[in-house]
Coordinates of C-alpha atoms in Angstrom, one line a residue:
Chain A
X1 CA 133.0 93.1 123.7
X2 CA 130.3 91.0 123.5
X3 CA 128.7 90.3 120.0
X4 CA 126.1 87.6 121.3
X5 CA 122.8 88.6 121.2
X6 CA 120.6 87.3 124.5
X7 CA 118.3 84.3 124.4
X8 CA 115.1 87.1 123.8
X9 CA 116.6 89.0 121.2
X10 CA 117.3 86.0 119.4
X11 CA 113.6 85.1 120.0
X12 CA 112.2 88.3 118.9
X13 CA 114.1 88.0 115.9
X14 CA 113.0 84.8 115.0
X15 CA 109.4 85.7 115.5
X16 CA 109.6 89.0 113.5
X17 CA 111.3 86.8 110.7
X18 CA 108.8 84.3 111.0
X19 CA 105.9 86.8 110.7
X20 CA 107.5 88.2 107.8
X21 CA 108.3 85.1 105.7
X22 CA 104.7 83.6 106.7
X23 CA 102.6 86.5 106.4
X24 CA 104.0 89.6 104.9
X25 CA 105.4 88.1 101.9
X26 CA 101.7 86.5 100.8
X27 CA 100.5 90.0 99.9
X28 CA 103.3 92.1 99.8
X29 CA 103.5 92.8 95.9
X30 CA 99.6 93.4 95.5
X31 CA 99.6 96.1 98.5
X32 CA 102.7 97.7 96.9
X33 CA 100.9 97.8 93.6
X34 CA 97.7 99.0 95.1
X35 CA 99.0 101.3 97.7
X36 CA 97.1 99.5 100.3
X37 CA 97.5 100.3 104.2
X38 CA 98.6 97.0 106.0
X39 CA 95.7 96.9 108.4
X40 CA 95.5 93.2 108.8
X41 CA 99.5 93.1 109.6
X42 CA 99.4 96.0 111.9
X43 CA 96.9 94.4 114.0
X44 CA 98.8 90.9 114.0
X45 CA 101.7 92.8 114.5
X46 CA 100.2 94.6 117.4
X47 CA 98.9 91.0 118.8
X48 CA 102.3 89.8 118.7
X49 CA 103.6 93.2 120.5
X50 CA 105.8 94.7 118.1
X51 CA 103.6 97.8 118.4
X52 CA 105.0 99.4 121.5
X53 CA 107.7 97.0 122.3
X54 CA 110.2 99.2 123.7
X55 CA 107.6 101.0 125.9
X56 CA 107.5 100.5 130.0
X57 CA 105.6 97.2 130.8
X58 CA 104.3 99.8 133.7
X59 CA 102.4 101.6 130.7
X60 CA 101.4 98.2 128.6
X61 CA 104.8 98.3 126.8
X62 CA 106.9 95.4 126.0
X63 CA 109.9 96.5 127.8
X64 CA 112.1 95.3 125.4
X65 CA 115.5 97.2 124.5
X66 CA 116.4 98.9 121.1
X67 CA 118.4 96.1 120.3
X68 CA 115.6 93.9 119.9
X69 CA 113.6 96.8 118.1
X70 CA 116.5 96.8 115.5
X71 CA 116.5 93.4 114.8
X72 CA 112.8 93.0 114.5
X73 CA 112.7 96.0 112.3
X74 CA 115.4 94.5 110.0
X75 CA 113.5 91.4 109.8
X76 CA 110.1 93.0 108.8
X77 CA 111.9 95.0 106.3
X78 CA 113.8 92.1 104.6
X79 CA 110.3 91.4 103.3
X80 CA 108.5 94.6 103.6
X81 CA 109.6 97.9 104.4
X82 CA 106.4 99.8 103.9
X83 CA 105.1 97.7 107.0
X84 CA 108.4 98.6 109.0
X85 CA 108.0 102.2 108.6
X86 CA 104.8 102.3 110.2
X87 CA 106.4 100.2 112.9
X88 CA 109.3 102.4 113.0
X89 CA 107.5 105.5 113.4
X90 CA 105.2 104.2 115.9
X91 CA 107.8 102.9 118.0
X92 CA 111.0 105.4 117.8
X93 CA 108.9 108.9 117.2
X94 CA 105.3 108.6 119.0
X95 CA 106.0 106.0 121.9
X96 CA 109.3 106.9 122.4
X97 CA 108.4 110.7 122.3
X98 CA 105.7 110.8 125.0
X99 CA 107.5 108.2 127.1
X100 CA 110.5 110.4 127.3
X101 CA 109.0 113.8 127.1
X102 CA 105.5 113.6 127.9
X103 CA 104.1 114.5 131.6
X104 CA 102.7 111.9 133.5
X105 CA 99.6 113.1 132.7
X106 CA 100.1 112.7 128.8
X107 CA 101.8 109.2 129.6
X108 CA 98.4 108.4 131.1
X109 CA 96.2 109.8 128.3
X110 CA 98.1 108.2 125.4
X111 CA 100.8 105.7 126.3
X112 CA 98.8 102.8 127.0
X113 CA 96.9 103.2 124.0
X114 CA 100.2 103.5 121.8
X115 CA 101.8 101.0 123.8
X116 CA 99.2 98.4 123.2
X117 CA 98.9 99.5 119.7
X118 CA 95.2 100.3 119.9
X119 CA 96.0 103.5 118.0
X120 CA 98.8 103.9 115.7
X121 CA 101.0 107.3 116.1
X122 CA 102.7 109.9 113.6
X123 CA 105.0 112.6 113.9
X124 CA 104.3 115.9 112.0
X125 CA 107.8 117.8 111.1
X126 CA 108.1 118.7 107.4
X127 CA 106.3 121.6 105.8
X128 CA 106.1 122.7 102.1
X129 CA 109.0 124.8 102.9
X130 CA 110.3 123.1 105.8
X131 CA 111.6 119.7 105.0
X132 CA 115.6 119.5 106.2
X133 CA 115.3 123.2 107.4
X134 CA 113.2 122.4 109.9
X135 CA 113.6 125.5 112.0
X136 CA 111.6 127.6 109.4
X137 CA 108.1 126.1 110.8
X138 CA 105.2 128.1 109.6
X139 CA 102.6 126.0 111.1
X140 CA 101.4 128.1 114.0
X141 CA 100.4 127.2 117.9
X142 CA 99.0 130.2 119.0
X143 CA 98.7 130.3 122.8
X144 CA 95.1 131.4 123.9
X145 CA 95.7 131.0 127.8
X146 CA 94.1 127.8 128.2
X147 CA 94.3 126.1 124.8
X148 CA 96.8 126.4 121.3
X149 CA 95.2 127.4 118.4
X150 CA 97.0 125.1 115.5
X151 CA 96.7 126.4 111.9
X152 CA 99.0 125.4 109.1
X153 CA 99.9 122.5 106.8
X154 CA 102.2 119.5 107.1
X155 CA 103.8 117.5 104.3
X156 CA 105.0 114.2 103.8
X157 CA 103.2 112.7 106.8
X158 CA 103.9 108.8 107.0
X159 CA 101.1 107.0 108.8
X160 CA 98.9 110.2 108.6
X161 CA 95.6 108.0 107.9
X162 CA 96.8 104.7 109.7
X163 CA 98.1 106.8 112.5
X164 CA 95.5 108.7 115.0
X165 CA 98.0 110.0 117.7
X166 CA 99.8 112.8 116.2
X167 CA 103.0 114.7 117.7
X168 CA 102.8 117.7 115.6
X169 CA 105.8 120.6 115.4
X170 CA 104.6 124.1 115.2
X171 CA 105.7 127.8 115.8
X172 CA 104.5 129.6 119.0
X173 CA 106.7 132.4 119.3
X174 CA 108.2 133.2 115.4
X175 CA 110.3 136.1 117.0
X176 CA 112.3 133.3 118.9
X177 CA 112.6 131.5 115.6
X178 CA 113.7 127.9 116.7
X179 CA 113.6 128.6 120.3
X180 CA 109.6 129.3 120.1
X181 CA 108.8 126.0 118.5
X182 CA 106.5 123.7 120.5
X183 CA 105.6 120.0 120.1
X184 CA 102.1 118.7 120.8
X185 CA 100.3 115.6 121.0
X186 CA 97.3 115.8 118.8
X187 CA 94.5 113.3 118.4
X188 CA 93.8 113.0 114.5
X189 CA 89.8 113.1 115.1
X190 CA 90.2 116.6 116.7
X191 CA 87.8 119.1 114.4
X192 CA 89.8 121.0 112.0
X193 CA 92.0 118.5 111.1
X194 CA 92.0 117.2 107.4
X195 CA 94.0 114.8 105.1
X196 CA 94.9 115.4 101.2
X197 CA 94.4 112.9 99.0
X198 CA 97.5 110.4 99.7
X199 CA 100.6 110.6 97.9
X200 CA 101.5 108.4 95.1
X201 CA 105.0 107.1 95.8
X202 CA 107.6 105.4 94.1
X203 CA 108.0 103.0 96.9
X204 CA 107.0 102.2 100.4
X205 CA 103.7 102.2 98.7
X206 CA 101.8 100.4 101.2
X207 CA 102.8 102.9 103.8
X208 CA 100.4 106.0 103.7
X209 CA 101.6 109.2 103.0
X210 CA 99.5 112.6 103.3
X211 CA 99.6 116.3 103.5
X212 CA 98.0 117.1 106.9
X213 CA 95.8 120.6 107.2
X214 CA 95.2 122.3 110.3
X215 CA 92.4 124.7 110.5
X216 CA 91.7 126.6 113.9
X217 CA 92.2 123.2 115.7
X218 CA 91.9 123.5 119.3
X219 CA 94.7 121.7 121.4
X220 CA 94.5 121.6 125.3
X221 CA 97.4 123.4 127.0
X222 CA 98.3 120.0 128.8
X223 CA 99.1 118.4 125.5
X224 CA 102.1 120.3 124.8
X225 CA 105.2 118.1 125.1
X226 CA 107.8 119.5 127.6
X227 CA 108.6 123.1 128.3
X228 CA 107.5 126.2 126.2
X229 CA 110.1 126.5 123.2
X230 CA 111.2 122.7 123.3
X231 CA 109.7 121.6 120.4
X232 CA 112.7 121.8 118.0
X233 CA 115.1 120.1 120.4
X234 CA 112.8 117.5 120.9
X235 CA 112.1 116.8 117.1
X236 CA 116.0 116.8 116.8
X237 CA 116.2 114.2 119.8
X238 CA 113.6 112.0 118.6
X239 CA 115.1 112.0 114.9
X240 CA 118.1 110.9 116.5
X241 CA 116.3 108.1 117.7
X242 CA 114.1 107.5 114.8
X243 CA 117.2 107.0 112.5
X244 CA 118.3 104.0 114.3
X245 CA 114.9 102.4 113.4
X246 CA 115.2 103.8 109.6
X247 CA 119.0 102.8 109.8
X248 CA 117.7 99.3 110.6
X249 CA 115.1 99.1 107.9
X250 CA 117.8 100.2 105.3
X251 CA 119.7 97.4 106.5
X252 CA 116.9 94.8 106.1
X253 CA 116.2 96.2 102.5
X254 CA 119.7 95.7 101.6
X255 CA 120.2 92.3 103.3
X256 CA 116.8 91.3 101.7
X257 CA 117.6 92.2 98.4
X258 CA 121.2 90.1 99.2
X259 CA 119.4 87.1 100.4
X260 CA 117.5 87.0 96.9
X261 CA 120.4 87.7 95.1
X262 CA 122.5 85.0 96.6
X263 CA 119.6 82.4 95.9
X264 CA 119.2 83.5 92.3
X265 CA 122.8 83.2 91.5
X266 CA 122.8 79.8 92.8
X267 CA 120.0 78.7 90.7
X268 CA 120.4 80.6 87.6
X269 CA 122.9 79.5 84.6
X270 CA 124.7 81.3 81.9
X271 CA 127.4 80.0 79.7
X272 CA 127.0 76.6 80.9
X273 CA 127.6 77.3 84.7
X274 CA 125.7 79.0 87.7
X275 CA 126.0 82.7 88.1
X276 CA 127.4 82.6 91.1
X277 CA 130.2 80.5 89.6
X278 CA 131.0 83.5 87.6
X279 CA 133.4 85.9 89.0
X280 CA 131.6 89.2 88.1
X281 CA 128.7 88.0 89.9
X282 CA 130.4 86.5 93.2
X283 CA 132.6 89.1 93.7
X284 CA 129.5 91.6 93.4
X285 CA 127.7 89.3 96.2
X286 CA 130.7 89.6 98.3
X287 CA 131.2 93.3 98.2
X288 CA 127.4 93.7 98.9
X289 CA 127.4 90.9 101.8
X290 CA 130.2 93.3 103.6
X291 CA 128.6 96.4 103.0
X292 CA 125.3 95.0 104.5
X293 CA 127.5 93.6 107.9
X294 CA 129.2 96.7 107.9
X295 CA 126.0 98.5 107.8
X296 CA 124.5 96.2 110.4
X297 CA 127.2 96.7 113.1
X298 CA 126.9 100.6 112.8
X299 CA 122.8 100.1 113.6
X300 CA 123.8 97.7 116.3
X301 CA 126.2 100.1 117.9
X302 CA 123.8 102.8 117.8
X303 CA 121.2 100.7 119.6
X304 CA 123.6 99.6 122.1
X305 CA 124.7 103.1 123.0
X306 CA 120.9 104.0 123.5
X307 CA 120.3 101.2 125.4
X308 CA 123.3 101.8 127.7
X309 CA 122.3 105.5 128.1
X310 CA 124.9 107.2 126.0
X311 CA 124.9 109.7 123.3
X312 CA 124.1 108.2 119.9
X313 CA 123.7 111.2 118.0
X314 CA 126.8 110.5 116.2
X315 CA 126.3 106.7 115.9
X316 CA 123.0 107.0 114.7
X317 CA 123.7 109.6 112.0
X318 CA 126.2 107.4 111.1
X319 CA 124.6 104.5 110.8
X320 CA 121.2 106.2 108.6
X321 CA 123.7 107.8 106.2
X322 CA 125.8 104.4 105.7
X323 CA 122.7 101.8 105.7
X324 CA 120.7 104.3 103.5
X325 CA 123.6 104.7 101.1
X326 CA 124.5 101.2 100.9
X327 CA 120.9 100.0 100.7
X328 CA 120.8 101.8 97.4
X329 CA 124.0 100.4 96.0
X330 CA 123.1 96.9 97.3
X331 CA 119.6 96.8 95.8
X332 CA 120.9 98.1 92.6
X333 CA 123.4 95.6 92.3
X334 CA 120.7 93.0 93.0
X335 CA 118.6 94.3 90.3
X336 CA 121.7 93.7 88.0
X337 CA 122.3 90.2 89.2
X338 CA 118.8 89.3 88.1
X339 CA 118.9 90.9 85.1
X340 CA 115.6 91.0 83.4
X341 CA 114.2 89.2 85.9
X342 CA 115.1 92.0 88.7
X343 CA 113.4 94.5 86.3
X344 CA 110.0 92.8 87.0
X345 CA 108.2 92.8 89.9
X346 CA 107.4 89.3 90.7
X347 CA 111.3 88.9 91.9
X348 CA 111.1 92.0 94.5
X349 CA 114.4 93.4 94.0
X350 CA 112.9 96.3 92.1
X351 CA 110.7 97.0 94.9
X352 CA 113.8 96.7 97.3
X353 CA 115.5 99.6 95.0
X354 CA 112.4 101.6 95.1
X355 CA 112.3 101.4 98.7
X356 CA 116.0 101.7 99.4
X357 CA 115.8 105.1 98.0
X358 CA 113.4 106.8 100.4
X359 CA 115.7 106.0 103.4
X360 CA 118.4 108.0 101.8
X361 CA 115.5 111.1 101.9
X362 CA 113.3 110.8 104.9
X363 CA 113.9 111.4 108.8
X364 CA 117.0 113.4 107.6
X365 CA 118.5 113.2 103.9
X366 CA 122.0 111.5 103.8
X367 CA 122.7 115.0 103.2
X368 CA 121.5 116.3 106.5
X369 CA 123.2 113.4 108.3
X370 CA 126.6 114.6 106.8
X371 CA 125.8 118.1 108.3
X372 CA 125.1 116.1 111.7
X373 CA 128.3 114.1 111.6
X374 CA 130.6 117.0 110.3
X375 CA 128.9 119.1 113.3
X376 CA 130.0 116.7 116.0
X377 CA 133.3 116.4 114.4
X378 CA 134.0 120.2 114.5
X379 CA 132.7 119.8 118.2
X380 CA 135.1 117.6 119.1
Chain B
X1 CA 109.9 68.0 123.1
X2 CA 112.5 67.2 121.1
X3 CA 115.4 69.9 120.3
X4 CA 116.6 69.4 116.8
X5 CA 118.8 71.2 114.1
X6 CA 117.3 73.7 112.1
X7 CA 115.4 72.4 109.0
X8 CA 117.9 74.5 106.6
X9 CA 120.9 73.0 108.4
X10 CA 123.5 71.6 106.1
X11 CA 124.2 67.7 107.6
X12 CA 128.0 67.0 108.1
X13 CA 129.1 64.1 110.0
X14 CA 131.9 64.4 112.4
X15 CA 135.1 62.1 112.3
X16 CA 134.6 58.6 111.2
X17 CA 131.0 59.4 110.4
X18 CA 129.4 58.1 113.7
X19 CA 127.9 61.3 115.1
X20 CA 126.5 64.2 113.6
X21 CA 128.5 67.4 113.5
X22 CA 127.1 70.1 115.5
X23 CA 129.2 72.7 114.7
X24 CA 127.3 76.0 114.0
X25 CA 123.9 74.4 114.2
X26 CA 121.1 76.5 115.1
X27 CA 118.6 74.5 117.3
X28 CA 114.7 75.0 117.0
X29 CA 111.7 72.9 118.6
X30 CA 111.1 69.6 116.7
X31 CA 108.4 71.0 113.6
X32 CA 106.0 68.1 115.0
X33 CA 106.1 68.8 118.5
X34 CA 105.7 72.4 117.9
X35 CA 102.5 71.7 116.3
X36 CA 101.6 69.3 119.0
X37 CA 102.2 72.1 121.3
X38 CA 100.4 74.8 119.3
X39 CA 97.3 72.3 119.5
X40 CA 97.6 71.6 123.2
X41 CA 97.4 75.6 123.8
X42 CA 94.3 75.8 121.6
X43 CA 92.9 72.7 123.2
X44 CA 93.6 74.5 126.4
X45 CA 92.1 78.0 125.4
X46 CA 88.9 76.3 124.1
X47 CA 88.1 74.4 127.6
X48 CA 87.3 77.1 129.4
X49 CA 89.4 76.3 132.3
X50 CA 88.7 72.9 132.2
X51 CA 92.1 72.0 130.8
X52 CA 94.4 73.3 134.2
X53 CA 98.2 73.7 132.4
X54 CA 100.2 72.6 129.5
X55 CA 103.5 71.1 130.4
X56 CA 106.3 70.6 127.9
X57 CA 108.5 67.7 128.9
X58 CA 111.8 67.4 127.2
X59 CA 115.1 65.2 127.6
X60 CA 118.2 67.0 127.0
X61 CA 121.3 68.8 128.3
X62 CA 121.5 72.4 129.7
X63 CA 122.1 73.8 126.1
X64 CA 118.6 73.1 125.1
X65 CA 116.8 75.5 127.4
X66 CA 116.7 78.5 125.0
X67 CA 114.7 76.0 123.0
X68 CA 112.6 75.1 125.8
X69 CA 112.0 78.6 126.8
X70 CA 110.6 79.1 123.4
X71 CA 107.9 76.8 124.2
X72 CA 107.4 78.7 127.1
X73 CA 107.3 81.8 125.3
X74 CA 104.7 80.3 122.8
X75 CA 102.5 79.6 125.7
X76 CA 103.3 76.4 127.6
X77 CA 102.6 77.1 131.5
X78 CA 105.6 75.4 132.7
X79 CA 108.6 73.1 131.7
X80 CA 110.2 69.7 132.7
X81 CA 113.9 69.1 131.5
X82 CA 115.4 65.6 132.2
X83 CA 119.0 66.3 132.6
X84 CA 120.7 63.9 130.3
X85 CA 121.5 63.8 126.5
X86 CA 118.9 61.8 125.0
X87 CA 120.7 58.7 123.5
X88 CA 118.0 56.8 121.6
X89 CA 114.0 56.2 121.3
X90 CA 113.9 53.8 124.1
X91 CA 115.8 55.5 126.8
X92 CA 114.1 58.6 126.3
X93 CA 111.1 57.0 126.2
X94 CA 112.0 55.6 129.5
X95 CA 113.0 59.2 130.7
X96 CA 109.8 60.8 130.1
X97 CA 107.7 57.6 131.4
X98 CA 109.7 57.8 134.9
X99 CA 109.4 61.6 134.7
X100 CA 105.6 61.7 134.5
X101 CA 104.1 58.6 135.7
X102 CA 103.1 59.8 138.7
X103 CA 102.0 63.3 137.9
X104 CA 98.4 63.6 137.0
X105 CA 97.7 64.2 132.9
X106 CA 95.5 63.4 130.5
X107 CA 96.9 63.6 127.2
X108 CA 100.7 63.4 126.4
X109 CA 100.8 65.1 122.8
X110 CA 104.2 64.1 120.8
X111 CA 105.4 64.5 117.4
X112 CA 105.1 61.8 115.2
X113 CA 108.7 61.7 115.0
X114 CA 112.0 64.1 115.1
X115 CA 113.1 65.7 112.1
X116 CA 116.8 64.7 112.9
X117 CA 116.7 60.9 113.5
X118 CA 113.2 60.1 112.2
X119 CA 112.9 57.3 114.2
X120 CA 109.0 57.4 115.2
X121 CA 109.3 55.3 118.2
X122 CA 109.1 57.2 121.3
X123 CA 105.2 58.0 121.6
X124 CA 104.7 53.9 121.1
X125 CA 107.2 53.0 123.8
X126 CA 105.9 55.8 125.9
X127 CA 102.5 54.7 125.9
X128 CA 103.6 51.1 126.4
X129 CA 105.8 52.2 129.6
X130 CA 103.3 54.0 131.1
X131 CA 100.5 51.4 130.2
X132 CA 98.2 53.3 128.4
X133 CA 97.0 53.3 125.2
X134 CA 98.6 55.2 122.2
X135 CA 97.0 56.4 118.7
X136 CA 99.4 57.1 115.8
X137 CA 99.3 59.6 113.0
X138 CA 96.9 61.9 114.3
X139 CA 95.7 64.8 112.1
X140 CA 92.9 66.1 114.5
X141 CA 92.5 66.1 118.0
X142 CA 89.3 67.3 119.6
X143 CA 87.4 67.6 122.6
X144 CA 83.8 68.2 123.0
X145 CA 81.9 67.7 126.3
X146 CA 85.0 66.1 127.8
X147 CA 84.7 63.5 124.9
X148 CA 88.1 62.9 123.1
X149 CA 88.1 62.1 119.3
X150 CA 91.0 61.9 117.0
X151 CA 91.3 61.6 113.2
X152 CA 93.9 59.1 111.8
X153 CA 94.9 59.4 108.1
X154 CA 94.6 55.8 106.8
X155 CA 95.0 54.5 103.2
X156 CA 92.6 56.2 100.9
X157 CA 90.7 57.9 103.7
X158 CA 90.6 58.9 107.7
X159 CA 89.4 57.4 110.5
X160 CA 87.8 58.9 113.5
X161 CA 88.1 57.5 116.8
X162 CA 86.9 58.2 120.5
X163 CA 89.5 57.8 122.9
X164 CA 89.7 57.3 126.8
X165 CA 91.9 59.4 128.6
X166 CA 94.8 59.3 129.6
X167 CA 96.4 58.4 126.3
X168 CA 99.5 59.0 124.0
X169 CA 98.5 61.3 121.0
X170 CA 101.2 61.0 118.3
X171 CA 100.7 63.7 115.9
X172 CA 101.3 64.3 112.6
X173 CA 100.4 67.3 110.2
X174 CA 96.7 68.4 110.3
X175 CA 96.3 69.3 114.1
X176 CA 96.9 72.8 113.7
X177 CA 97.6 75.1 110.6
X178 CA 100.8 76.1 111.4
X179 CA 102.9 77.1 114.9
X180 CA 102.1 79.9 116.7
X181 CA 104.5 82.9 116.7
X182 CA 105.6 84.0 120.4
X183 CA 104.6 87.5 121.3
X184 CA 106.6 90.1 123.1
X185 CA 104.9 89.4 126.3
X186 CA 105.3 85.6 126.0
X187 CA 109.2 86.2 125.6
X188 CA 109.1 88.6 128.3
X189 CA 107.2 86.0 130.7
X190 CA 109.2 82.8 129.3
X191 CA 112.1 83.3 131.9
X192 CA 109.5 83.8 134.9
X193 CA 107.6 80.4 134.2
X194 CA 109.0 77.1 136.0
X195 CA 111.7 75.1 134.1
X196 CA 112.1 72.3 136.3
X197 CA 115.2 70.4 136.2
X198 CA 114.9 66.6 136.9
X199 CA 117.4 64.0 137.3
X200 CA 117.4 61.0 134.9
X201 CA 116.2 57.6 135.7
X202 CA 118.3 54.6 135.2
X203 CA 117.8 53.1 131.7
X204 CA 119.9 51.5 129.2
X205 CA 120.4 52.7 125.4
X206 CA 119.9 49.9 123.1
X207 CA 121.3 51.3 119.8
X208 CA 124.6 52.0 118.8
X209 CA 125.1 54.2 115.9
X210 CA 127.6 52.6 113.4
X211 CA 128.0 54.9 110.8
X212 CA 126.2 57.9 108.9
X213 CA 126.1 58.5 105.1
X214 CA 125.2 61.3 102.9
X215 CA 122.7 60.8 100.2
X216 CA 124.5 60.9 96.7
X217 CA 124.3 64.3 95.2
X218 CA 121.3 64.6 92.9
X219 CA 122.4 64.0 89.7
X220 CA 121.3 66.7 87.0
X221 CA 118.1 66.5 85.2
X222 CA 118.1 65.3 81.8
X223 CA 115.6 66.9 79.2
X224 CA 114.3 64.6 76.2
X225 CA 112.2 66.1 73.4
X226 CA 108.9 64.9 73.7
X227 CA 108.7 62.8 70.4
X228 CA 112.1 61.2 71.0
X229 CA 111.2 58.1 72.6
X230 CA 114.1 56.2 71.7
X231 CA 116.4 58.3 73.3
X232 CA 114.4 58.0 76.6
X233 CA 114.3 54.4 76.5
X234 CA 117.9 54.3 75.9
X235 CA 118.8 56.8 79.0
X236 CA 116.5 54.9 81.4
X237 CA 118.3 51.6 79.9
X238 CA 122.1 52.7 80.0
X239 CA 122.2 55.5 82.3
X240 CA 119.5 55.3 84.9
X241 CA 119.8 51.5 84.5
X242 CA 115.9 51.3 85.6
X243 CA 114.8 49.1 82.7

């Protein structure tokens, strides 16, 4: 087993770290307070090549492996997880979805734009009554011969506004249940698409989340991804990949909280000595460090499996479940270590705690990950 | 370009205190050299093709190549590595001079010092060995219509000089805001750019390291009430022993 990163992977991790520590840190608190989309950073990170970094260079992408990608996501998330979720959805759902399942024509039409980061991608699966239960899609994509007609509402759509190339999941053959579901590439500018006001979220506030309404939206036939009825499988396979990104994000949030806690504990004194010299705090930090490292290793394993063409369903579910859960634990302890300071925004750890919570919910809740994992166990 | 320990490295000395302990050290581009590279790349971009290429030159063993490739990832066109350990400033300046004296170049940019040994000697020595002028402590370097001007920080102000080519520009803070972050494309291209390895020239090292010492640990800060002048004077006299 080789635990060494390549020279390129190290450089990419450092590039992401430099950007986060130099630029994202400057306005992360303000964007969080105002729930502002990080347009400037999206542009800069696009210029650096982080949007579309795994896409084949023939389509203008960076040609980087998943390992490099998770290292970058972790570094960005250490400072600003709202930024990293925009990056994660773009790369591991939108770009990967079209690259893996799109026809040559669709790749030509959309992949260059996405790989160059000229347009940002979003993934529209959840509905008011179809969250974890993704089979009960109510959004309809009626087959009208030469086109599909989309009607319905999608909920909790990250990057609904910053993104303009959507992968939309909808039902075409209700009688076939989940085998009648399709996936489409839809441009947000298409007539009939409207956005509800943004969701006023607890955390990840600088990432834009909206409901998206479709009213008689015409989608060209050639914009369907994969065979007729492949949409549900596609969504599940995309989420398997997407989970690696979210797991890396959760590791980043936890690692960021740990770093800040160690620094704080080395500065803050109580009862005449640094708090890191109190065993109650030192042991907390030790436990946090072990959890972060274990979660990171699960993420890297999942990324490695994906890079080597092996099945990563179980690994990505385990990584996401564990990383999200420890992110919640570690950030909660980080606030505890900071005491009153931890509860005010200036010290960042309360934001990490709010951000961590979402990693247990989106792209499959922790409970859904347990379903995926236990099903794999039953199958074995 | 020097390869130096990351600026957050915990400094330890090996054995009898005559060498720097490199165990577990992360190596980076010397920050002043990185700033020099950043300005060189900006000048090339602003020159509309008048500046042909930016070459990075470094004296070091094979282990320094990842750091050199980072310079290529940031945007240098090619690199030269002189295959020997950098023994001291005289030795390094000799190596660089030996390597580039017959190459066509206009400006050699080098950082004012390397953040490990802080010698501030290579730039001046290099100019001397090449028989060309050098300007030290440059805080701005501009080229307009082929005319090169530099700013130098001097006591209480700045000095603006017009310089003839070729020359050695010894760079300090100000020439560029901050070093560039390499892009994914740059990182991908770095391995495809030339990194030429040259044999060292015959040169002596003129220094011998006798010993290193750690700085004494900082004493704890003592707070004195603002109206308690007597205590302050007593402490300055009896503890700090400065009055």
